[in-house]
């Protein structure tokens, strides 16, 4: 099964702005293992305000042209029901259910955190 695991780092205000990075991991997974990583993307975004529209746009932009079901932690989409998240994103979406999906999200988390550290100025936090 092809999935697109995402994670967003930086969803807290730093000097009145949100310096976020969305990491996307496109992969083929079996129930227990990541079989193949197709690609990894980092999408930075600086926003003055944070709401569902900003997050949905960031996720949509980051996942553009990548095949598979988007998989994300519930908190990344404000704990929306799956059908509502699918409606907003306009494509298949689910919360992690298998070990491989959770592992892919964990990998995306490490990537997004490292990417965010590259764009944050020393002393900002």
Tab-separated table of N, CA and C in Angstrom, residues 22-124:
chain	number	residue	atom	x	y	z
A	22	UNK	N	6.571	21.270	7.077
A	22	UNK	CA	5.812	20.038	6.868
A	22	UNK	C	6.743	19.043	6.178
A	23	UNK	N	6.955	17.900	6.816
A	23	UNK	CA	7.751	16.834	6.211
A	23	UNK	C	6.808	15.789	5.650
A	24	UNK	N	7.094	15.349	4.438
A	24	UNK	CA	6.273	14.368	3.748
A	24	UNK	C	7.157	13.190	3.363
A	25	UNK	N	6.704	12.003	3.710
A	25	UNK	CA	7.415	10.783	3.383
A	25	UNK	C	6.498	9.914	2.540
A	26	UNK	N	6.822	9.775	1.267
A	26	UNK	CA	6.050	8.924	0.366
A	26	UNK	C	6.682	7.543	0.381
A	27	UNK	N	5.877	6.510	0.734
A	27	UNK	CA	6.447	5.182	0.900
A	27	UNK	C	5.443	4.083	0.579
A	28	UNK	N	5.976	2.922	0.299
A	28	UNK	CA	5.168	1.701	0.183
A	28	UNK	C	5.350	0.941	1.487
A	29	UNK	N	4.236	0.550	2.107
A	29	UNK	CA	4.306	-0.126	3.395
A	29	UNK	C	3.526	-1.433	3.377
A	30	UNK	N	3.977	-2.357	4.212
A	30	UNK	CA	3.213	-3.542	4.553
A	30	UNK	C	2.688	-3.280	5.969
A	31	UNK	N	1.928	-4.168	6.559
A	31	UNK	CA	1.417	-3.871	7.898
A	31	UNK	C	2.489	-3.597	8.953
A	32	UNK	N	3.643	-4.241	8.833
A	32	UNK	CA	4.653	-4.094	9.873
A	32	UNK	C	5.893	-3.312	9.478
A	33	UNK	N	6.136	-3.146	8.176
A	33	UNK	CA	7.403	-2.555	7.748
A	33	UNK	C	7.215	-1.511	6.656
A	34	UNK	N	8.146	-0.562	6.618
A	34	UNK	CA	8.254	0.332	5.475
A	34	UNK	C	9.050	-0.440	4.432
A	35	UNK	N	8.420	-0.764	3.325
A	35	UNK	CA	9.063	-1.569	2.290
A	35	UNK	C	9.990	-0.728	1.404
A	36	UNK	N	9.523	0.472	1.030
A	36	UNK	CA	10.325	1.331	0.149
A	36	UNK	C	9.938	2.785	0.368
A	37	UNK	N	10.922	3.648	0.454
A	37	UNK	CA	10.684	5.086	0.531
A	37	UNK	C	10.829	5.637	-0.880
A	38	UNK	N	9.745	6.224	-1.397
A	38	UNK	CA	9.774	6.787	-2.736
A	38	UNK	C	10.429	8.166	-2.745
A	39	UNK	N	10.009	9.026	-1.816
A	39	UNK	CA	10.586	10.377	-1.758
A	39	UNK	C	10.317	11.009	-0.402
A	40	UNK	N	11.098	12.040	-0.131
A	40	UNK	CA	10.957	12.831	1.094
A	40	UNK	C	10.932	14.288	0.679
A	41	UNK	N	10.014	15.047	1.250
A	41	UNK	CA	9.916	16.485	0.960
A	41	UNK	C	9.853	17.281	2.248
A	42	UNK	N	10.382	18.481	2.179
A	42	UNK	CA	10.229	19.465	3.250
A	42	UNK	C	9.570	20.696	2.652
A	43	UNK	N	8.497	21.150	3.279
A	43	UNK	CA	7.783	22.331	2.802
A	43	UNK	C	7.732	23.351	3.945
A	44	UNK	N	8.559	24.408	3.874
A	44	UNK	CA	8.510	25.443	4.921
A	44	UNK	C	7.349	26.400	4.684
A	45	UNK	N	6.839	26.965	5.751
A	45	UNK	CA	5.755	27.950	5.642
A	45	UNK	C	5.826	28.866	6.857
A	46	UNK	N	5.767	30.160	6.611
A	46	UNK	CA	5.696	31.148	7.694
A	46	UNK	C	4.329	31.800	7.613
A	47	UNK	N	3.614	31.792	8.738
A	47	UNK	CA	2.256	32.328	8.766
A	47	UNK	C	2.094	33.276	9.950
A	48	UNK	N	1.236	34.249	9.772
A	48	UNK	CA	0.946	35.202	10.844
A	48	UNK	C	-0.092	34.653	11.815
A	49	UNK	N	-0.984	33.797	11.314
A	49	UNK	CA	-2.015	33.180	12.141
A	49	UNK	C	-2.058	31.692	11.830
A	50	UNK	N	-2.610	30.937	12.747
A	50	UNK	CA	-2.660	29.492	12.568
A	50	UNK	C	-4.098	29.020	12.690
A	51	UNK	N	-4.612	28.414	11.626
A	51	UNK	CA	-5.953	27.835	11.668
A	51	UNK	C	-6.001	26.635	10.729
A	52	UNK	N	-7.151	26.010	10.644
A	52	UNK	CA	-7.300	24.809	9.840
A	52	UNK	C	-7.002	25.065	8.364
A	53	UNK	N	-7.380	26.217	7.846
A	53	UNK	CA	-7.128	26.527	6.437
A	53	UNK	C	-5.629	26.591	6.122
A	54	UNK	N	-4.858	27.189	7.002
A	54	UNK	CA	-3.405	27.283	6.807
A	54	UNK	C	-2.785	25.890	6.816
A	55	UNK	N	-3.199	25.063	7.770
A	55	UNK	CA	-2.662	23.705	7.877
A	55	UNK	C	-3.067	22.863	6.676
A	56	UNK	N	-4.335	22.947	6.271
A	56	UNK	CA	-4.815	22.176	5.121
A	56	UNK	C	-4.084	22.582	3.840
A	57	UNK	N	-3.861	23.879	3.649
A	57	UNK	CA	-3.115	24.345	2.474
A	57	UNK	C	-1.669	23.845	2.498
A	58	UNK	N	-1.049	23.876	3.664
A	58	UNK	CA	0.323	23.399	3.797
A	58	UNK	C	0.409	21.909	3.460
A	59	UNK	N	-0.516	21.123	3.991
A	59	UNK	CA	-0.522	19.678	3.721
A	59	UNK	C	-0.781	19.418	2.243
A	60	UNK	N	-1.746	20.098	1.671
A	60	UNK	CA	-2.063	19.910	0.246
A	60	UNK	C	-0.884	20.256	-0.650
A	61	UNK	N	-0.232	21.369	-0.366
A	61	UNK	CA	0.931	21.774	-1.163
A	61	UNK	C	2.078	20.769	-1.031
A	62	UNK	N	2.294	20.288	0.188
A	62	UNK	CA	3.402	19.371	0.426
A	62	UNK	C	3.169	18.006	-0.215
A	63	UNK	N	1.921	17.585	-0.329
A	63	UNK	CA	1.597	16.252	-0.852
A	63	UNK	C	1.257	16.250	-2.335
A	64	UNK	N	1.361	17.388	-2.977
A	64	UNK	CA	0.985	17.517	-4.378
A	64	UNK	C	1.729	16.503	-5.252
A	65	UNK	N	0.997	15.774	-6.072
A	65	UNK	CA	1.525	14.804	-7.045
A	65	UNK	C	2.157	13.570	-6.420
A	66	UNK	N	1.975	13.333	-5.143
A	66	UNK	CA	2.486	12.114	-4.527
A	66	UNK	C	1.333	11.117	-4.398
A	67	UNK	N	1.515	9.890	-4.904
A	67	UNK	CA	0.433	8.911	-4.850
A	67	UNK	C	0.292	8.296	-3.460
A	68	UNK	N	-0.918	7.908	-3.136
A	68	UNK	CA	-1.162	7.194	-1.892
A	68	UNK	C	-2.073	7.950	-0.958
A	69	UNK	N	-2.402	7.286	0.115
A	69	UNK	CA	-3.278	7.827	1.153
A	69	UNK	C	-2.456	8.666	2.121
A	70	UNK	N	-2.928	9.857	2.425
A	70	UNK	CA	-2.254	10.700	3.411
A	70	UNK	C	-2.509	10.113	4.794
A	71	UNK	N	-1.449	9.983	5.586
A	71	UNK	CA	-1.540	9.461	6.940
A	71	UNK	C	-0.915	10.490	7.872
A	72	UNK	N	-1.667	10.884	8.904
A	72	UNK	CA	-1.171	11.888	9.850
A	72	UNK	C	-1.722	11.615	11.239
A	73	UNK	N	-1.044	12.130	12.234
A	73	UNK	CA	-1.546	12.040	13.606
A	73	UNK	C	-2.811	12.881	13.727
A	74	UNK	N	-3.678	12.520	14.649
A	74	UNK	CA	-4.942	13.235	14.798
A	74	UNK	C	-4.749	14.704	15.139
A	75	UNK	N	-3.755	15.020	15.940
A	75	UNK	CA	-3.534	16.398	16.341
A	75	UNK	C	-3.140	17.318	15.203
A	76	UNK	N	-2.536	16.770	14.157
A	76	UNK	CA	-2.119	17.604	13.028
A	76	UNK	C	-3.306	18.215	12.296
A	77	UNK	N	-4.460	17.567	12.337
A	77	UNK	CA	-5.665	18.104	11.697
A	77	UNK	C	-6.753	18.381	12.725
A	78	UNK	N	-6.333	18.843	13.902
A	78	UNK	CA	-7.267	19.286	14.946
A	78	UNK	C	-8.307	18.222	15.308
A	79	UNK	N	-7.919	16.948	15.294
A	79	UNK	CA	-8.777	15.820	15.678
A	79	UNK	C	-10.070	15.722	14.876
A	80	UNK	N	-10.025	16.111	13.614
A	80	UNK	CA	-11.207	16.005	12.757
A	80	UNK	C	-11.535	14.546	12.481
A	81	UNK	N	-12.815	14.287	12.185
A	81	UNK	CA	-13.188	12.953	11.738
A	81	UNK	C	-12.535	12.710	10.378
A	82	UNK	N	-12.314	11.443	10.043
A	82	UNK	CA	-11.625	11.091	8.802
A	82	UNK	C	-12.381	11.622	7.589
A	83	UNK	N	-13.698	11.480	7.569
A	83	UNK	CA	-14.465	11.925	6.395
A	83	UNK	C	-14.346	13.430	6.199
A	84	UNK	N	-14.245	14.167	7.285
A	84	UNK	CA	-14.116	15.624	7.177
A	84	UNK	C	-12.725	16.008	6.666
A	85	UNK	N	-11.699	15.324	7.165
A	85	UNK	CA	-10.336	15.584	6.689
A	85	UNK	C	-10.212	15.246	5.200
A	86	UNK	N	-10.830	14.136	4.770
A	86	UNK	CA	-10.813	13.779	3.354
A	86	UNK	C	-11.488	14.846	2.512
A	87	UNK	N	-12.581	15.370	3.026
A	87	UNK	CA	-13.320	16.406	2.302
A	87	UNK	C	-12.494	17.680	2.161
A	88	UNK	N	-11.805	18.060	3.203
A	88	UNK	CA	-11.000	19.283	3.182
A	88	UNK	C	-9.781	19.126	2.279
A	89	UNK	N	-9.101	17.976	2.370
A	89	UNK	CA	-7.878	17.754	1.592
A	89	UNK	C	-8.163	17.323	0.158
A	90	UNK	N	-9.347	16.785	-0.093
A	90	UNK	CA	-9.711	16.373	-1.438
A	90	UNK	C	-9.046	15.088	-1.906
A	91	UNK	N	-8.633	14.248	-0.976
A	91	UNK	CA	-8.025	12.962	-1.323
A	91	UNK	C	-8.122	12.012	-0.143
A	92	UNK	N	-7.728	10.756	-0.361
A	92	UNK	CA	-7.819	9.755	0.703
A	92	UNK	C	-6.951	10.159	1.882
A	93	UNK	N	-7.495	9.939	3.071
A	93	UNK	CA	-6.812	10.312	4.301
A	93	UNK	C	-7.173	9.294	5.369
A	94	UNK	N	-6.234	9.043	6.270
A	94	UNK	CA	-6.517	8.184	7.410
A	94	UNK	C	-5.561	8.500	8.544
A	95	UNK	N	-5.942	8.078	9.729
A	95	UNK	CA	-5.055	8.147	10.874
A	95	UNK	C	-4.306	6.815	10.953
A	96	UNK	N	-3.112	6.791	11.554
A	96	UNK	CA	-2.303	5.570	11.531
A	96	UNK	C	-2.979	4.408	12.263
A	97	UNK	N	-2.890	3.236	11.636
A	97	UNK	CA	-3.468	2.032	12.218
A	97	UNK	C	-2.450	0.916	12.367
A	98	UNK	N	-1.428	0.904	11.533
A	98	UNK	CA	-0.455	-0.188	11.559
A	98	UNK	C	0.886	0.300	12.098
A	99	UNK	N	1.739	-0.655	12.397
A	99	UNK	CA	3.084	-0.333	12.879
A	99	UNK	C	3.850	0.453	11.823
A	100	UNK	N	3.725	0.041	10.566
A	100	UNK	CA	4.458	0.724	9.484
A	100	UNK	C	3.985	2.166	9.327
A	101	UNK	N	2.688	2.399	9.420
A	101	UNK	CA	2.170	3.771	9.305
A	101	UNK	C	2.672	4.633	10.452
A	102	UNK	N	2.690	4.093	11.648
A	102	UNK	CA	3.209	4.849	12.799
A	102	UNK	C	4.708	5.108	12.661
A	103	UNK	N	5.430	4.130	12.154
A	103	UNK	CA	6.872	4.300	11.938
A	103	UNK	C	7.143	5.370	10.885
A	104	UNK	N	6.353	5.383	9.815
A	104	UNK	CA	6.525	6.396	8.766
A	104	UNK	C	6.244	7.797	9.313
A	105	UNK	N	5.227	7.936	10.140
A	105	UNK	CA	4.931	9.239	10.745
A	105	UNK	C	6.046	9.653	11.700
A	106	UNK	N	6.582	8.690	12.438
A	106	UNK	CA	7.696	9.003	13.334
A	106	UNK	C	8.913	9.473	12.546
A	107	UNK	N	9.185	8.833	11.429
A	107	UNK	CA	10.286	9.259	10.561
A	107	UNK	C	10.028	10.663	10.019
A	108	UNK	N	8.803	10.929	9.581
A	108	UNK	CA	8.451	12.269	9.100
A	108	UNK	C	8.606	13.298	10.220
A	109	UNK	N	8.302	12.915	11.444
A	109	UNK	CA	8.459	13.828	12.582
A	109	UNK	C	9.926	14.230	12.763
A	110	UNK	N	10.822	13.263	12.711
A	110	UNK	CA	12.248	13.569	12.865
A	110	UNK	C	12.741	14.464	11.725
A	111	UNK	N	12.238	14.220	10.532
A	111	UNK	CA	12.633	15.027	9.375
A	111	UNK	C	12.117	16.461	9.520
A	112	UNK	N	10.861	16.614	9.935
A	112	UNK	CA	10.294	17.964	10.066
A	112	UNK	C	10.971	18.744	11.188
A	113	UNK	N	11.289	18.076	12.270
A	113	UNK	CA	11.967	18.747	13.374
A	113	UNK	C	13.362	19.215	12.953
A	114	UNK	N	14.092	18.378	12.242
A	114	UNK	CA	15.421	18.766	11.754
A	114	UNK	C	15.318	19.899	10.745
A	115	UNK	N	14.319	19.839	9.864
A	115	UNK	CA	14.121	20.909	8.890
A	115	UNK	C	13.771	22.230	9.538
A	116	UNK	N	12.954	22.181	10.575
A	116	UNK	CA	12.580	23.415	11.266
A	116	UNK	C	13.782	24.037	11.967
A	117	UNK	N	14.632	23.213	12.521
A	117	UNK	CA	15.827	23.733	13.183
A	117	UNK	C	16.727	24.483	12.201
A	118	UNK	N	16.641	24.143	10.920
A	118	UNK	CA	17.436	24.838	9.917
A	118	UNK	C	16.897	26.228	9.592
A	119	UNK	N	15.581	26.450	9.764
A	119	UNK	CA	15.024	27.756	9.398
A	119	UNK	C	14.838	28.704	10.581
A	120	UNK	N	14.969	28.182	11.802
A	120	UNK	CA	14.790	29.036	12.980
A	120	UNK	C	16.116	29.685	13.329
A	121	UNK	N	16.069	30.976	13.521
A	121	UNK	CA	17.268	31.735	13.884
A	121	UNK	C	17.683	31.413	15.314
A	122	UNK	N	18.975	31.386	15.598
A	122	UNK	CA	19.402	31.202	16.983
A	122	UNK	C	18.853	32.325	17.866
A	123	UNK	N	18.325	31.950	19.007
A	123	UNK	CA	17.756	32.928	19.916
A	123	UNK	C	16.274	33.172	19.722
A	124	UNK	N	15.687	32.601	18.670
A	124	UNK	CA	14.252	32.756	18.461
A	124	UNK	C	13.427	32.009	19.506
